[in-house]
Short mmCIF file of C-alpha atoms in Angstrom, two decimals:
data_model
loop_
_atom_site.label_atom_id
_atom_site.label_comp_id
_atom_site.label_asym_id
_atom_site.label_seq_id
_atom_site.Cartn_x
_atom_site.Cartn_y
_atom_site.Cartn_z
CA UNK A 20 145.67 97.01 64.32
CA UNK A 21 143.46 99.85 64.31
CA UNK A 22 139.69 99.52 65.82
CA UNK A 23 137.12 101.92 65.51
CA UNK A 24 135.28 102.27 68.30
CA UNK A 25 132.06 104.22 66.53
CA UNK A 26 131.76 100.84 63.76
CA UNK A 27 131.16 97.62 65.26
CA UNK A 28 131.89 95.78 62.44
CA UNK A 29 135.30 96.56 63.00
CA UNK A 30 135.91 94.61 66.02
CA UNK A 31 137.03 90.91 65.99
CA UNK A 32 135.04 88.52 65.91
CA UNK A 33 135.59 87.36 69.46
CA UNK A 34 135.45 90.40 71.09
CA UNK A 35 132.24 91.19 69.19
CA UNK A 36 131.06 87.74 70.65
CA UNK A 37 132.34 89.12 73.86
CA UNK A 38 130.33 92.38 73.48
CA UNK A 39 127.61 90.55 72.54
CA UNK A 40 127.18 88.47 75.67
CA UNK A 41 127.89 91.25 77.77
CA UNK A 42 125.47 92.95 76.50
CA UNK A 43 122.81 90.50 76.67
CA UNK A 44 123.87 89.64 80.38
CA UNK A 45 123.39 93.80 81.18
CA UNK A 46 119.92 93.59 79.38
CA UNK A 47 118.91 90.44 81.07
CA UNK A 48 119.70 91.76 84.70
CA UNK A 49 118.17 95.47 83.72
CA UNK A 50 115.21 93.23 82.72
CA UNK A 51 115.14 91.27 86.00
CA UNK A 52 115.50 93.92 88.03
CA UNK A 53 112.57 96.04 86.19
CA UNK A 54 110.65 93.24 87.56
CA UNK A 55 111.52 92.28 90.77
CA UNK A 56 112.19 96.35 91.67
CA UNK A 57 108.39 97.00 92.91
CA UNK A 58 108.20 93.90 95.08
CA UNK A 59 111.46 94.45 96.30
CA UNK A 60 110.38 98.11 96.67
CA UNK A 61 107.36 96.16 98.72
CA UNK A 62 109.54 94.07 100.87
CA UNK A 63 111.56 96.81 102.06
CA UNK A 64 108.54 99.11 102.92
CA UNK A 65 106.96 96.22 105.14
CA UNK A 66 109.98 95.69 106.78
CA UNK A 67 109.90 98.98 107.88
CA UNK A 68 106.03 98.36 109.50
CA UNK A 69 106.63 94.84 110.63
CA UNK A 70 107.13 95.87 114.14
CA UNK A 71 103.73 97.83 114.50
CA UNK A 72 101.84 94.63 112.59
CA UNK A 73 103.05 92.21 114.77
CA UNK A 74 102.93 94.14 118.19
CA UNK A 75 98.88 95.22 117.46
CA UNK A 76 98.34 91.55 115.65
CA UNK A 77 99.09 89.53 118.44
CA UNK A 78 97.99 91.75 121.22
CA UNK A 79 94.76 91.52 119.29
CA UNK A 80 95.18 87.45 118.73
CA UNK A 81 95.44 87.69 122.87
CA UNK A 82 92.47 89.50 123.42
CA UNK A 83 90.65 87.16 121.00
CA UNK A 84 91.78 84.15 122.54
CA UNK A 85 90.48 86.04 125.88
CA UNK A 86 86.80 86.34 124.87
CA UNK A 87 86.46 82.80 124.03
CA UNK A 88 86.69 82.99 119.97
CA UNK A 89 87.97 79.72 118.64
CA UNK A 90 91.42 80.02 116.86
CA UNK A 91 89.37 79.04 113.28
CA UNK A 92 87.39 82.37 113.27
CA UNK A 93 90.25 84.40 115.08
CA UNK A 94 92.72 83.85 112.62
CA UNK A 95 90.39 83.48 109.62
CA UNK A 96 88.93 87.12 110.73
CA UNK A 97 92.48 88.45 109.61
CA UNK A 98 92.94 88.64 106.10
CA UNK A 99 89.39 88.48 105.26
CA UNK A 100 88.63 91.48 107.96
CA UNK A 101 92.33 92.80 107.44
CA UNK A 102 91.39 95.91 109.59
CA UNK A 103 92.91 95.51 113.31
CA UNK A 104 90.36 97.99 114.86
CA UNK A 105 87.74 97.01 113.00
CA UNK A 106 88.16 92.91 113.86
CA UNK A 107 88.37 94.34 117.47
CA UNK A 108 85.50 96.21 117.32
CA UNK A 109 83.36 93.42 115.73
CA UNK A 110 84.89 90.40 118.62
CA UNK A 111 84.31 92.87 121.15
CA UNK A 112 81.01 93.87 120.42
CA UNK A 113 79.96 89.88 119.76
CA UNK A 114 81.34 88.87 123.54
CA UNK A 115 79.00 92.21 124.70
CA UNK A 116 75.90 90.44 122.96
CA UNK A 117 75.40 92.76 120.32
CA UNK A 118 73.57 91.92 117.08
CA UNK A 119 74.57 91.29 113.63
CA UNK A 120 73.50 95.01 112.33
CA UNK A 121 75.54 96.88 115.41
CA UNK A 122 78.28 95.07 114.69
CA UNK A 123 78.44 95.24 111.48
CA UNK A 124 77.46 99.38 111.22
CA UNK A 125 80.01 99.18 114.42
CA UNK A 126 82.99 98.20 112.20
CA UNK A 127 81.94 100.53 109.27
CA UNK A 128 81.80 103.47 111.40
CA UNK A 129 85.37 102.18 112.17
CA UNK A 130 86.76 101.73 109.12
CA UNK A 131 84.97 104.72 107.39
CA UNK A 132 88.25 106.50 107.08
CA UNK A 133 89.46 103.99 104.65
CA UNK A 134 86.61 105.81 101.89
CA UNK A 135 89.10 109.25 102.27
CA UNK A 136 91.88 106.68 101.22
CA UNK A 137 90.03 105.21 98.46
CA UNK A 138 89.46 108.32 97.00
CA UNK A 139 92.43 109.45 97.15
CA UNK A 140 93.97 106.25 95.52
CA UNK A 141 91.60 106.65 92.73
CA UNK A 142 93.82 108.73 90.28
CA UNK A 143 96.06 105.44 90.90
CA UNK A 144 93.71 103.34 90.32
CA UNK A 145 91.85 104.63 87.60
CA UNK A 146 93.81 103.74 84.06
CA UNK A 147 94.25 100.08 85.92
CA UNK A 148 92.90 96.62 84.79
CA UNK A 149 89.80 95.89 85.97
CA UNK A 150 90.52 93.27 88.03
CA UNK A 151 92.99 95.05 89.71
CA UNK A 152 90.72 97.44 90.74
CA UNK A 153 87.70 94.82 92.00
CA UNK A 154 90.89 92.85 94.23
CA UNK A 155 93.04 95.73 95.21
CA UNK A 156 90.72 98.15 97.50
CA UNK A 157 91.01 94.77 99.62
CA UNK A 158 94.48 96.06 101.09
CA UNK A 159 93.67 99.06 101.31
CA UNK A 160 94.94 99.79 105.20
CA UNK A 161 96.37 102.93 107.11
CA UNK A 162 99.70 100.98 106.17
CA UNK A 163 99.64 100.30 102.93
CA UNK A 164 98.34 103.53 102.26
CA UNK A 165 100.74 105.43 103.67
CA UNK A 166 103.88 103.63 102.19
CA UNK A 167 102.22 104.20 98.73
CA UNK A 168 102.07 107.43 98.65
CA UNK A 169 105.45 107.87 99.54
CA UNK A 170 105.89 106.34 95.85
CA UNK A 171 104.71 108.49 93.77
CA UNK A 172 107.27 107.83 90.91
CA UNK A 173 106.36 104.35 90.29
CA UNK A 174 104.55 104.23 86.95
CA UNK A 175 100.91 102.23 86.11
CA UNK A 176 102.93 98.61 85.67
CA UNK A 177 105.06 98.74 88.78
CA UNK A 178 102.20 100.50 90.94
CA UNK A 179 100.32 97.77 90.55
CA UNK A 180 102.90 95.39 90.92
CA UNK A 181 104.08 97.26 94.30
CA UNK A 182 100.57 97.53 95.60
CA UNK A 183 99.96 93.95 94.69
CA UNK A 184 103.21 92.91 96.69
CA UNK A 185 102.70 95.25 99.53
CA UNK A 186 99.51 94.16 100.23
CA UNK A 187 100.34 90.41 100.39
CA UNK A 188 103.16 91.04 102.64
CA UNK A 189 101.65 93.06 104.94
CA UNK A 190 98.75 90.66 104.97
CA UNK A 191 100.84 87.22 105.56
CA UNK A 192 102.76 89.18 108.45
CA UNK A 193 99.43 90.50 110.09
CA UNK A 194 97.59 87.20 109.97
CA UNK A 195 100.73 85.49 110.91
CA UNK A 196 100.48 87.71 114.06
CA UNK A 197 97.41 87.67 114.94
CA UNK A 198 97.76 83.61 114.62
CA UNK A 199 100.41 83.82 117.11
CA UNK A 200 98.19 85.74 119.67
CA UNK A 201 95.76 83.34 119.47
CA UNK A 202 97.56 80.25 119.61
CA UNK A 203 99.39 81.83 122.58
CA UNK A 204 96.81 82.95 125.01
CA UNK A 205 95.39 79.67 125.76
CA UNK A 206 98.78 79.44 127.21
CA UNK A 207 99.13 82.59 128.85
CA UNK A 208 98.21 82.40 132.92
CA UNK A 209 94.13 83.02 133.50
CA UNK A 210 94.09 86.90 134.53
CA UNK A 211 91.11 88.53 134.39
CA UNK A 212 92.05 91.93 132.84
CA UNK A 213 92.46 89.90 129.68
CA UNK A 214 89.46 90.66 128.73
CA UNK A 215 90.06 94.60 128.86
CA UNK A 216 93.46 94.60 126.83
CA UNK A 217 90.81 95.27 123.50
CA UNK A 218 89.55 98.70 125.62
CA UNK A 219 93.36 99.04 126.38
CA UNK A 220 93.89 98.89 122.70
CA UNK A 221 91.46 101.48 121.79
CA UNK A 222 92.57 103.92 124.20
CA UNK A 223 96.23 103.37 123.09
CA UNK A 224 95.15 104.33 119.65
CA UNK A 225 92.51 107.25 120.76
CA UNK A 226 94.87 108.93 123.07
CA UNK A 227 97.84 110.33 120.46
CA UNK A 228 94.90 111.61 118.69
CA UNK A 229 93.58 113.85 121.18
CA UNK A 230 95.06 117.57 120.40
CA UNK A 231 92.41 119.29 119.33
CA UNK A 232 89.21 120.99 120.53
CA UNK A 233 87.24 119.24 118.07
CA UNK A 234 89.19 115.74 118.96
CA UNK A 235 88.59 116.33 122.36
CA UNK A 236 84.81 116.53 122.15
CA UNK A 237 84.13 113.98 119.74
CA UNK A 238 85.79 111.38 122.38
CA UNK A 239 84.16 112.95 125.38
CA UNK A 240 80.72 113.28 123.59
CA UNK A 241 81.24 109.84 122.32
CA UNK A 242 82.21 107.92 125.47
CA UNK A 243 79.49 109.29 127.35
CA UNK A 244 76.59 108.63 124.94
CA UNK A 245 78.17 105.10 124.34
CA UNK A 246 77.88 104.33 128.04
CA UNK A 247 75.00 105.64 128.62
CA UNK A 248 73.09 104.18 125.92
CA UNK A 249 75.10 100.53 125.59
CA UNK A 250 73.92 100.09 129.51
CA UNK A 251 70.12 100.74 127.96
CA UNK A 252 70.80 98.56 124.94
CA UNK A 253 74.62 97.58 124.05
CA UNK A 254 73.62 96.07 120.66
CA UNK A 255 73.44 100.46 119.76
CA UNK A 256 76.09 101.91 122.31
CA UNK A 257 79.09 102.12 119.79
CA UNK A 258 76.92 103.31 117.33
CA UNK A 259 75.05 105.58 119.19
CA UNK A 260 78.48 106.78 120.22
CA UNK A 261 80.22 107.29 117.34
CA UNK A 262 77.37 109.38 115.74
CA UNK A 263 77.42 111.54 119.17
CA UNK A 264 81.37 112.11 118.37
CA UNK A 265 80.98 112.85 114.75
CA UNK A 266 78.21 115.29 115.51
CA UNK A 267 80.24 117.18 118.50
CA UNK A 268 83.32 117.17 116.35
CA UNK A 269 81.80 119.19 113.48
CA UNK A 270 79.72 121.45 115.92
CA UNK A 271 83.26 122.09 117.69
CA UNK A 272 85.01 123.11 114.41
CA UNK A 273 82.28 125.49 113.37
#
């Protein structure tokens, strides 16, 4: 018996049943993996920064632990803060003595980069619901920033449902982290230069950066005037310094 392939109607009954099902399975899995492809997408991109989140969360969980922060407001700090060097800077600057406004303008001055990311986000942003856009500047980290815009393909729907994913994951693995830091350095021996792994931190991070003119003042300028003026008053020495380093930064590059 003849079948023609182009009608159909022209195929038996069973293997049109057949064709049928197949069909329906191939739709079903295109379907399911339409919608699982972004947080899988997610998954695989905070795999690749797990290492980094848990190596600066629970160094920063230890240093916590150090300055005599309860594990309630260390680990709570983490997803509502979710900024490691801005958490650091505010625990830091609360063991000093500091008040609520330096610590506070402290942790801005920190985190002020995060505004270049915002804007640059906001094309993706834009055309979203607007809930979306009043929860998702939340996650917006040097992390999740990064491994979005190496996903530039991913239309309005799956953006959102990527940048939703990524920034839960990324979240439960840094405040899992940090958790782990604190519940660990009660444990840990009683060594004094605890309490400077947070400067330890910061120069970590400040160091790489430091290959420029420009870079190079702003961290010279900016040590100085924050020692000088946080042994007058250290409620204003990290402010006093950062404004110093922004200053001799731009006066560098002109």
């Amino acid at each position: 018996m003849e079948i023609d392939l182009h009608d159909f109607s022209t195929f038996p009954p069973p293997a049109r049943q057949a064709c049928l099902k197949r069909a329906a399975d191939l739709w079903g899995m295109r379907s399911l993996l339409e919608r699982t492809a972004p947080s899988v997408l997610a998954l695989r991109d905070t795999a690749s920064v797990a290492l980094g989140l848990v190596a600066f969360g629970v160094t920063l969980g230890i240093t916590i632990s150090a300055l005599g922060f309860g594990a309630l407001p260390g680990v709570a700090g983490a997803p509502l803060v979710y900024g490691g060097s801005a958490q650091l800077t505010a625990v830091t600057l609360i063991h000093q003595g500091a008040g609520l406004v330096a610590v506070v303008a402290s942790a801005a001055i920190v985190n002020s980069r995060l505004l270049l990311y915002s804007a640059s986000l906001s094309e993706r942003f834009r055309d979203q619901p607007v809930w979306f856009r009043w929860l998702a500047p939340h996650f917006i980290i040097d992390q999740t920033y990064l491994l979005s815009n190496a996903r530039p393909s991913l239309d309005a729907r799956s953006f959102r449902r990527y940048w939703l994913s990524l920034g839960s994951f990324v979240l439960v693995v840094w405040t899992l982290a940090v958790a782990v830091g604190v519940l660990a350095g009660p444990a840990l021996p009683d060594l004094p230069y605890l309490v400077f792994v947070g400067t330890a931190m910061f120069l970590g991070m400040l160091a790489p950066r430091l290959v420029s003119r420009p870079a190079v003042a702003a961290a010279v300028a900016g040590g100085l005037v924050a020692a000088v003026v946080g042994f007058i008053s250290p409620e204003l020495g990290i402010v006093c310094g950062a404004v110093a380093g922004v200053l001799a930064g731009s006066a560098e590059r002109r």
